[in-house]
mmCIF file of C-alpha atoms and ligand atoms in Angstrom:
data_model
loop_
_atom_site.group_PDB
_atom_site.id
_atom_site.type_symbol
_atom_site.label_atom_id
_atom_site.label_comp_id
_atom_site.label_asym_id
_atom_site.label_seq_id
_atom_site.Cartn_x
_atom_site.Cartn_y
_atom_site.Cartn_z
ATOM 1 C CA UNK N 1 162.180 111.138 145.318
ATOM 2 C CA UNK N 2 159.956 113.574 147.172
ATOM 3 C CA UNK N 3 157.492 112.036 149.657
ATOM 4 C CA UNK N 4 154.481 114.319 150.061
ATOM 5 C CA UNK N 5 151.585 113.889 152.498
ATOM 6 C CA UNK N 6 149.634 117.159 152.256
ATOM 7 C CA UNK N 7 147.781 118.726 149.325
ATOM 8 C CA UNK N 8 149.485 122.153 149.341
ATOM 9 C CA UNK N 9 153.039 120.848 148.855
ATOM 10 C CA UNK N 10 151.651 118.312 146.343
ATOM 11 C CA UNK N 11 150.195 121.126 144.237
ATOM 12 C CA UNK N 12 153.472 123.086 144.459
ATOM 13 C CA UNK N 13 155.505 120.082 143.286
ATOM 14 C CA UNK N 14 153.089 119.335 140.436
ATOM 15 C CA UNK N 15 153.165 122.997 139.358
ATOM 16 C CA UNK N 16 156.962 122.716 139.023
ATOM 17 C CA UNK N 17 156.589 119.607 136.828
ATOM 18 C CA UNK N 18 154.068 121.414 134.623
ATOM 19 C CA UNK N 19 156.191 124.562 134.411
ATOM 20 C CA UNK N 20 159.033 122.375 133.112
ATOM 21 C CA UNK N 21 156.630 120.961 130.488
ATOM 22 C CA UNK N 22 156.829 117.415 131.871
ATOM 23 C CA UNK N 23 154.215 114.797 130.996
ATOM 24 C CA UNK N 24 152.980 113.409 134.318
ATOM 25 C CA UNK N 25 152.201 109.691 134.769
ATOM 26 C CA UNK N 26 150.234 108.474 137.792
ATOM 27 C CA UNK N 27 150.517 104.979 139.291
ATOM 28 C CA UNK N 28 147.900 104.621 142.049
ATOM 29 C CA UNK N 29 148.548 101.823 144.588
ATOM 30 C CA UNK N 30 147.670 100.725 148.098
ATOM 31 C CA UNK N 31 151.321 99.811 148.777
ATOM 32 C CA UNK N 32 152.702 96.317 149.544
ATOM 33 C CA UNK N 33 154.320 96.589 146.142
ATOM 34 C CA UNK N 34 155.321 93.581 144.004
ATOM 35 C CA UNK N 35 156.679 93.085 140.500
ATOM 36 C CA UNK N 36 153.207 93.700 139.008
ATOM 37 C CA UNK N 37 153.152 97.232 140.479
ATOM 38 C CA UNK N 38 156.716 97.843 139.369
ATOM 39 C CA UNK N 39 155.695 96.972 135.806
ATOM 40 C CA UNK N 40 153.130 99.814 136.023
ATOM 41 C CA UNK N 41 155.924 102.163 137.101
ATOM 42 C CA UNK N 42 158.117 100.928 134.237
ATOM 43 C CA UNK N 43 155.338 101.612 131.700
ATOM 44 C CA UNK N 44 154.719 105.041 133.220
ATOM 45 C CA UNK N 45 158.433 105.834 132.912
ATOM 46 C CA UNK N 46 158.410 104.721 129.293
ATOM 47 C CA UNK N 47 155.417 106.908 128.396
ATOM 48 C CA UNK N 48 155.839 109.952 130.674
ATOM 49 C CA UNK N 49 158.534 112.377 131.888
ATOM 50 C CA UNK N 50 157.669 112.475 135.593
ATOM 51 C CA UNK N 51 156.111 109.566 137.498
ATOM 52 C CA UNK N 52 153.933 110.150 140.535
ATOM 53 C CA UNK N 53 153.064 107.018 142.539
ATOM 54 C CA UNK N 54 150.454 107.096 145.264
ATOM 55 C CA UNK N 55 150.152 104.859 148.301
ATOM 56 C CA UNK N 56 146.848 105.092 150.153
ATOM 57 C CA UNK N 57 145.103 102.159 151.824
ATOM 58 C CA UNK N 58 141.605 103.257 150.948
ATOM 59 C CA UNK N 59 139.134 102.382 153.729
ATOM 60 C CA UNK N 60 136.022 102.849 151.554
ATOM 61 C CA UNK N 61 136.890 99.910 149.290
ATOM 62 C CA UNK N 62 136.998 97.445 152.208
ATOM 63 C CA UNK N 63 133.709 95.761 153.034
ATOM 64 C CA UNK N 64 132.269 94.122 156.146
ATOM 65 C CA UNK N 65 134.557 91.323 157.282
ATOM 66 C CA UNK N 66 137.434 92.458 155.037
ATOM 67 C CA UNK N 67 140.176 93.362 157.450
ATOM 68 C CA UNK N 68 141.373 96.897 156.684
ATOM 69 C CA UNK N 69 143.655 96.860 159.752
ATOM 70 C CA UNK N 70 145.377 93.649 158.623
ATOM 71 C CA UNK N 71 146.173 95.051 155.159
ATOM 72 C CA UNK N 72 149.995 95.038 154.810
ATOM 73 C CA UNK N 73 151.611 98.445 155.312
ATOM 74 C CA UNK N 74 155.315 98.736 154.465
ATOM 75 C CA UNK N 75 155.791 102.294 153.290
ATOM 76 C CA UNK N 76 159.568 102.491 153.868
ATOM 77 C CA UNK N 77 160.236 99.361 151.777
ATOM 78 C CA UNK N 78 157.752 100.515 149.096
ATOM 79 C CA UNK N 79 159.334 103.983 148.948
ATOM 80 C CA UNK N 80 162.791 102.439 148.475
ATOM 81 C CA UNK N 81 161.483 100.348 145.542
ATOM 82 C CA UNK N 82 159.783 103.347 143.932
ATOM 83 C CA UNK N 83 162.830 105.552 144.328
ATOM 84 C CA UNK N 84 165.090 102.877 142.791
ATOM 85 C CA UNK N 85 162.626 102.590 139.885
ATOM 86 C CA UNK N 86 162.942 106.331 139.152
ATOM 87 C CA UNK N 87 159.663 107.663 140.577
ATOM 88 C CA UNK N 88 159.870 111.440 141.073
ATOM 89 C CA UNK N 89 157.158 111.886 143.687
ATOM 90 C CA UNK N 90 155.382 109.625 146.164
ATOM 91 C CA UNK N 91 151.952 110.897 147.182
ATOM 92 C CA UNK N 92 151.247 109.226 150.539
ATOM 93 C CA UNK N 93 148.397 111.363 151.855
ATOM 94 C CA UNK N 94 147.194 111.395 155.416
ATOM 95 C CA UNK N 95 143.561 110.128 155.465
ATOM 96 C CA UNK N 96 142.116 113.648 155.917
ATOM 97 C CA UNK N 97 143.687 114.718 152.602
ATOM 98 C CA UNK N 98 141.438 112.198 150.843
ATOM 99 C CA UNK N 99 138.395 112.159 153.135
ATOM 100 C CA UNK N 100 138.247 115.481 155.028
ATOM 101 C CA UNK N 101 135.885 115.821 157.948
ATOM 102 C CA UNK N 102 132.266 115.794 156.708
ATOM 103 C CA UNK N 103 133.169 114.042 153.439
ATOM 104 C CA UNK N 104 129.879 112.872 151.859
ATOM 105 C CA UNK N 105 130.369 112.123 148.155
ATOM 106 C CA UNK N 106 130.449 108.697 146.529
ATOM 107 C CA UNK N 107 130.970 107.663 142.910
ATOM 108 C CA UNK N 108 129.082 104.608 141.772
ATOM 109 C CA UNK N 109 129.553 103.220 138.266
ATOM 110 C CA UNK N 110 126.277 101.357 137.731
ATOM 111 C CA UNK N 111 125.957 97.987 135.994
ATOM 112 C CA UNK N 112 129.593 97.226 135.264
ATOM 113 C CA UNK N 113 130.359 97.210 139.029
ATOM 114 C CA UNK N 114 127.684 94.625 139.851
ATOM 115 C CA UNK N 115 128.818 91.205 138.586
ATOM 116 C CA UNK N 116 132.106 89.296 138.870
ATOM 117 C CA UNK N 117 133.997 90.586 141.947
ATOM 118 C CA UNK N 118 131.305 93.216 142.580
ATOM 119 C CA UNK N 119 128.849 90.422 143.439
ATOM 120 C CA UNK N 120 131.049 89.096 146.250
ATOM 121 C CA UNK N 121 132.202 92.550 147.426
ATOM 122 C CA UNK N 122 129.218 94.939 147.502
ATOM 123 C CA UNK N 123 130.330 98.588 147.624
ATOM 124 C CA UNK N 124 133.956 97.734 146.853
ATOM 125 C CA UNK N 125 134.006 99.329 143.404
ATOM 126 C CA UNK N 126 132.204 102.467 144.642
ATOM 127 C CA UNK N 127 135.131 102.929 147.030
ATOM 128 C CA UNK N 128 137.626 102.330 144.220
ATOM 129 C CA UNK N 129 135.894 104.726 141.783
ATOM 130 C CA UNK N 130 135.612 107.404 144.471
ATOM 131 C CA UNK N 131 139.253 107.315 145.544
ATOM 132 C CA UNK N 132 140.533 107.100 141.961
ATOM 133 C CA UNK N 133 138.448 110.148 140.978
ATOM 134 C CA UNK N 134 139.927 111.999 143.968
ATOM 135 C CA UNK N 135 143.463 111.019 142.915
ATOM 136 C CA UNK N 136 142.779 112.099 139.319
ATOM 137 C CA UNK N 137 141.619 115.514 140.528
ATOM 138 C CA UNK N 138 144.474 115.902 143.008
ATOM 139 C CA UNK N 139 147.248 114.941 140.572
ATOM 140 C CA UNK N 140 145.645 115.851 137.209
ATOM 141 C CA UNK N 141 147.989 113.419 135.391
ATOM 142 C CA UNK N 142 148.485 113.153 131.634
ATOM 143 C CA UNK N 143 148.206 109.365 131.905
ATOM 144 C CA UNK N 144 147.269 106.912 134.664
ATOM 145 C CA UNK N 145 148.373 103.270 134.769
ATOM 146 C CA UNK N 146 146.354 100.284 136.051
ATOM 147 C CA UNK N 147 146.979 96.533 135.855
ATOM 148 C CA UNK N 148 144.812 94.304 133.645
ATOM 149 C CA UNK N 149 144.981 91.747 136.479
ATOM 150 C CA UNK N 150 142.129 93.774 138.069
ATOM 151 C CA UNK N 151 140.332 94.034 134.742
ATOM 152 C CA UNK N 152 136.903 94.871 136.174
ATOM 153 C CA UNK N 153 138.472 97.728 138.144
ATOM 154 C CA UNK N 154 140.175 98.950 134.946
ATOM 155 C CA UNK N 155 136.888 98.787 132.984
ATOM 156 C CA UNK N 156 135.070 100.701 135.756
ATOM 157 C CA UNK N 157 137.770 103.392 135.842
ATOM 158 C CA UNK N 158 137.616 103.762 132.046
ATOM 159 C CA UNK N 159 133.796 104.130 132.206
ATOM 160 C CA UNK N 160 134.035 106.626 135.068
ATOM 161 C CA UNK N 161 136.682 108.657 133.205
ATOM 162 C CA UNK N 162 134.456 108.815 130.101
ATOM 163 C CA UNK N 163 131.347 109.659 132.114
ATOM 164 C CA UNK N 164 133.001 112.385 134.213
ATOM 165 C CA UNK N 165 135.131 113.914 131.422
ATOM 166 C CA UNK N 166 138.549 112.994 132.711
ATOM 167 C CA UNK N 167 140.448 113.396 129.465
ATOM 168 C CA UNK N 168 143.858 111.938 130.329
ATOM 169 C CA UNK N 169 144.906 108.493 129.062
ATOM 170 C CA UNK N 170 143.959 105.445 131.115
ATOM 171 C CA UNK N 171 146.591 102.835 130.300
ATOM 172 C CA UNK N 172 145.908 99.134 130.966
ATOM 173 C CA UNK N 173 149.105 97.189 131.650
ATOM 174 C CA UNK N 174 149.199 93.439 130.849
ATOM 175 C CA UNK N 175 149.317 91.064 133.823
ATOM 176 C CA UNK N 176 152.736 89.963 135.043
ATOM 177 C CA UNK N 177 152.932 86.163 135.508
ATOM 178 C CA UNK N 178 155.248 83.639 137.116
ATOM 179 C CA UNK N 179 156.961 81.337 134.604
ATOM 180 C CA UNK N 180 154.238 78.666 135.109
ATOM 181 C CA UNK N 181 151.521 81.190 134.194
ATOM 182 C CA UNK N 182 150.095 82.110 137.629
ATOM 183 C CA UNK N 183 149.350 85.843 137.778
ATOM 184 C CA UNK N 184 151.412 87.770 140.342
ATOM 185 C CA UNK N 185 149.371 88.878 143.344
ATOM 186 C CA UNK N 186 150.196 89.809 146.918
ATOM 187 C CA UNK N 187 147.720 87.036 147.827
ATOM 188 C CA UNK N 188 149.982 84.319 146.344
ATOM 189 C CA UNK N 189 152.115 84.703 149.485
ATOM 190 C CA UNK N 190 149.250 83.186 151.519
ATOM 191 C CA UNK N 191 149.449 79.875 149.563
ATOM 192 C CA UNK N 192 151.326 76.908 151.047
ATOM 193 C CA UNK N 193 153.960 75.324 148.836
ATOM 194 C CA UNK N 194 151.552 72.533 147.847
ATOM 195 C CA UNK N 195 148.713 74.994 147.168
ATOM 196 C CA UNK N 196 151.028 77.148 145.069
ATOM 197 C CA UNK N 197 151.907 74.095 142.973
ATOM 198 C CA UNK N 198 148.202 73.189 142.538
ATOM 199 C CA UNK N 199 147.242 76.793 141.703
ATOM 200 C CA UNK N 200 148.807 76.443 138.242
ATOM 201 C CA UNK N 201 145.567 74.633 137.319
ATOM 202 C CA UNK N 202 143.879 78.057 137.178
ATOM 203 C CA UNK N 203 145.875 79.608 134.302
ATOM 204 C CA UNK N 204 146.010 76.215 132.590
ATOM 205 C CA UNK N 205 142.214 75.734 132.728
ATOM 206 C CA UNK N 206 141.661 79.318 131.591
ATOM 207 C CA UNK N 207 144.086 79.058 128.664
ATOM 208 C CA UNK N 208 142.612 75.698 127.575
ATOM 209 C CA UNK N 209 139.088 77.126 127.741
ATOM 210 C CA UNK N 210 140.086 80.273 125.812
ATOM 211 C CA UNK N 211 141.600 78.156 123.023
ATOM 212 C CA UNK N 212 138.543 75.888 122.848
ATOM 213 C CA UNK N 213 136.116 78.846 122.781
ATOM 214 C CA UNK N 214 138.110 80.644 120.078
ATOM 215 C CA UNK N 215 138.080 77.343 118.169
ATOM 216 C CA UNK N 216 134.289 77.464 118.020
ATOM 217 C CA UNK N 217 133.307 75.053 120.844
ATOM 218 C CA UNK N 218 130.157 75.362 122.954
ATOM 219 C CA UNK N 219 130.873 78.013 125.601
ATOM 220 C CA UNK N 220 128.767 76.516 128.436
ATOM 221 C CA UNK N 221 130.280 73.032 128.004
ATOM 222 C CA UNK N 222 133.837 74.363 127.829
ATOM 223 C CA UNK N 223 133.398 76.476 130.972
ATOM 224 C CA UNK N 224 131.823 73.564 132.883
ATOM 225 C CA UNK N 225 134.760 71.294 131.915
ATOM 226 C CA UNK N 226 137.319 73.927 132.937
ATOM 227 C CA UNK N 227 135.622 74.323 136.337
ATOM 228 C CA UNK N 228 135.710 70.560 136.867
ATOM 229 C CA UNK N 229 139.416 70.481 136.054
ATOM 230 C CA UNK N 230 140.119 73.233 138.591
ATOM 231 C CA UNK N 231 138.087 71.520 141.314
ATOM 232 C CA UNK N 232 139.844 68.208 140.589
ATOM 233 C CA UNK N 233 143.221 69.997 140.882
ATOM 234 C CA UNK N 234 142.463 71.194 144.432
ATOM 235 C CA UNK N 235 140.468 74.428 144.142
ATOM 236 C CA UNK N 236 137.880 74.436 146.948
ATOM 237 C CA UNK N 237 135.286 76.714 145.326
ATOM 238 C CA UNK N 238 134.867 78.661 142.106
ATOM 239 C CA UNK N 239 133.059 81.990 142.451
ATOM 240 C CA UNK N 240 132.865 82.483 138.695
ATOM 241 C CA UNK N 241 134.367 81.404 135.412
ATOM 242 C CA UNK N 242 132.640 83.470 132.748
ATOM 243 C CA UNK N 243 133.007 84.742 129.210
ATOM 244 C CA UNK N 244 132.249 88.450 128.991
ATOM 245 C CA UNK N 245 132.454 91.349 126.554
ATOM 246 C CA UNK N 246 135.871 92.946 127.132
ATOM 247 C CA UNK N 247 134.508 96.521 127.088
ATOM 248 C CA UNK N 248 131.067 96.412 128.701
ATOM 249 C CA UNK N 249 131.647 93.214 130.767
ATOM 250 C CA UNK N 250 128.223 91.949 129.620
ATOM 251 C CA UNK N 251 127.952 88.131 129.887
ATOM 252 C CA UNK N 252 128.470 86.296 126.578
ATOM 253 C CA UNK N 253 126.729 82.955 126.013
ATOM 254 C CA UNK N 254 128.410 82.696 122.600
ATOM 255 C CA UNK N 255 131.815 83.784 121.413
ATOM 256 C CA UNK N 256 131.619 87.340 120.027
ATOM 257 C CA UNK N 257 134.731 89.546 120.032
ATOM 258 C CA UNK N 258 136.007 91.457 121.961
ATOM 259 C CA UNK N 259 135.730 88.724 124.579
ATOM 260 C CA UNK N 260 137.551 87.888 127.783
ATOM 261 C CA UNK N 261 137.475 85.022 130.262
ATOM 262 C CA UNK N 262 137.206 85.938 133.945
ATOM 263 C CA UNK N 263 137.794 83.628 136.903
ATOM 264 C CA UNK N 264 137.766 83.844 140.697
ATOM 265 C CA UNK N 265 138.454 80.689 142.702
ATOM 266 C CA UNK N 266 139.458 79.684 146.221
ATOM 267 C CA UNK N 267 142.599 77.681 146.930
ATOM 268 C CA UNK N 268 142.388 76.952 150.654
ATOM 269 C CA UNK N 269 141.585 80.311 152.270
ATOM 270 C CA UNK N 270 143.057 82.306 149.387
ATOM 271 C CA UNK N 271 140.823 83.770 146.685
ATOM 272 C CA UNK N 272 142.646 84.104 143.353
ATOM 273 C CA UNK N 273 141.384 86.104 140.371
ATOM 274 C CA UNK N 274 142.571 86.203 136.782
ATOM 275 C CA UNK N 275 141.410 87.038 133.248
ATOM 276 C CA UNK N 276 142.678 86.624 129.694
ATOM 277 C CA UNK N 277 141.550 87.729 126.234
ATOM 278 C CA UNK N 278 139.823 85.219 123.935
ATOM 279 C CA UNK N 279 140.616 85.744 120.273
HETATM 280 O O1 PAF O 301 144.293 98.471 142.610
HETATM 281 C C1 PAF O 301 144.525 99.083 143.676
HETATM 282 O O2 PAF O 301 145.592 98.960 144.292
HETATM 283 C C2 PAF O 301 143.451 100.001 144.252
HETATM 284 O O3 PAF O 301 142.181 99.486 144.038
HETATM 285 C C3 PAF O 301 143.562 101.435 143.762
HETATM 286 C C4 PAF O 301 143.330 101.547 142.269
HETATM 287 C C5 PAF O 301 144.930 102.009 144.112
HETATM 288 C C6 PAF O 301 142.500 102.300 144.458
HETATM 289 O O4 PAF O 301 142.657 102.300 145.847
#
């Protein structure tokens, strides 16, 4: 696996892939890779001929009080995982290759970035959209792979790609879960053993609510009950538990497909997010 940090050698390597007629798949990450990321790589390998993974801890998606310096950096371990998984090229740019001196442009995907996690993290999705657009232009992939675990991010990237005429496929990859249903996340490592055991209440409450909503129950009542169950199980605070349109992310007061349930809740100091389809 080639590890490339500068744009000129990146372009040379990509030109070789294109000359050989290879379909290029991009898996953008910020490193600290877990099985959820590796599933993205697996999907990219299934659908493409050459997989490019990127690792860049993007400063513009961190807000006030979110500790960019404390974000885990383990490039050697990540590179070993990617190489073993068959990735052809790791794009690990130096910061100036993404944000050169004098950089002044920002991409903001209005509306869809505002609610859910956007409400608690102002500016976060502008940083995500901006860096992803940069990566799309730098790599010019045939397909790019993102986890459905960060569904709002995926919806924003799809909207941005449509709005800015990126024509490659944006592939959403289903969330990888532990056997008890908790979605994999690097944040799960912050949970104590007892908190980890209690956290199963989140997927359970979500699945119960999704079944009840699909069965025709009153949405507001079902969501209120699910929140109560999560609080009773040990969650400290629930930022949101909402039914939304799966494409536009508009809030749904009644069940109309395509619909999805979204949740963000705090177990101790750890904020967990998840989402599932309702059908
Ligand atoms: O999901 C992530 O890891 C990041 O938000 C992404 C898409 C790599 C952009 O920095």
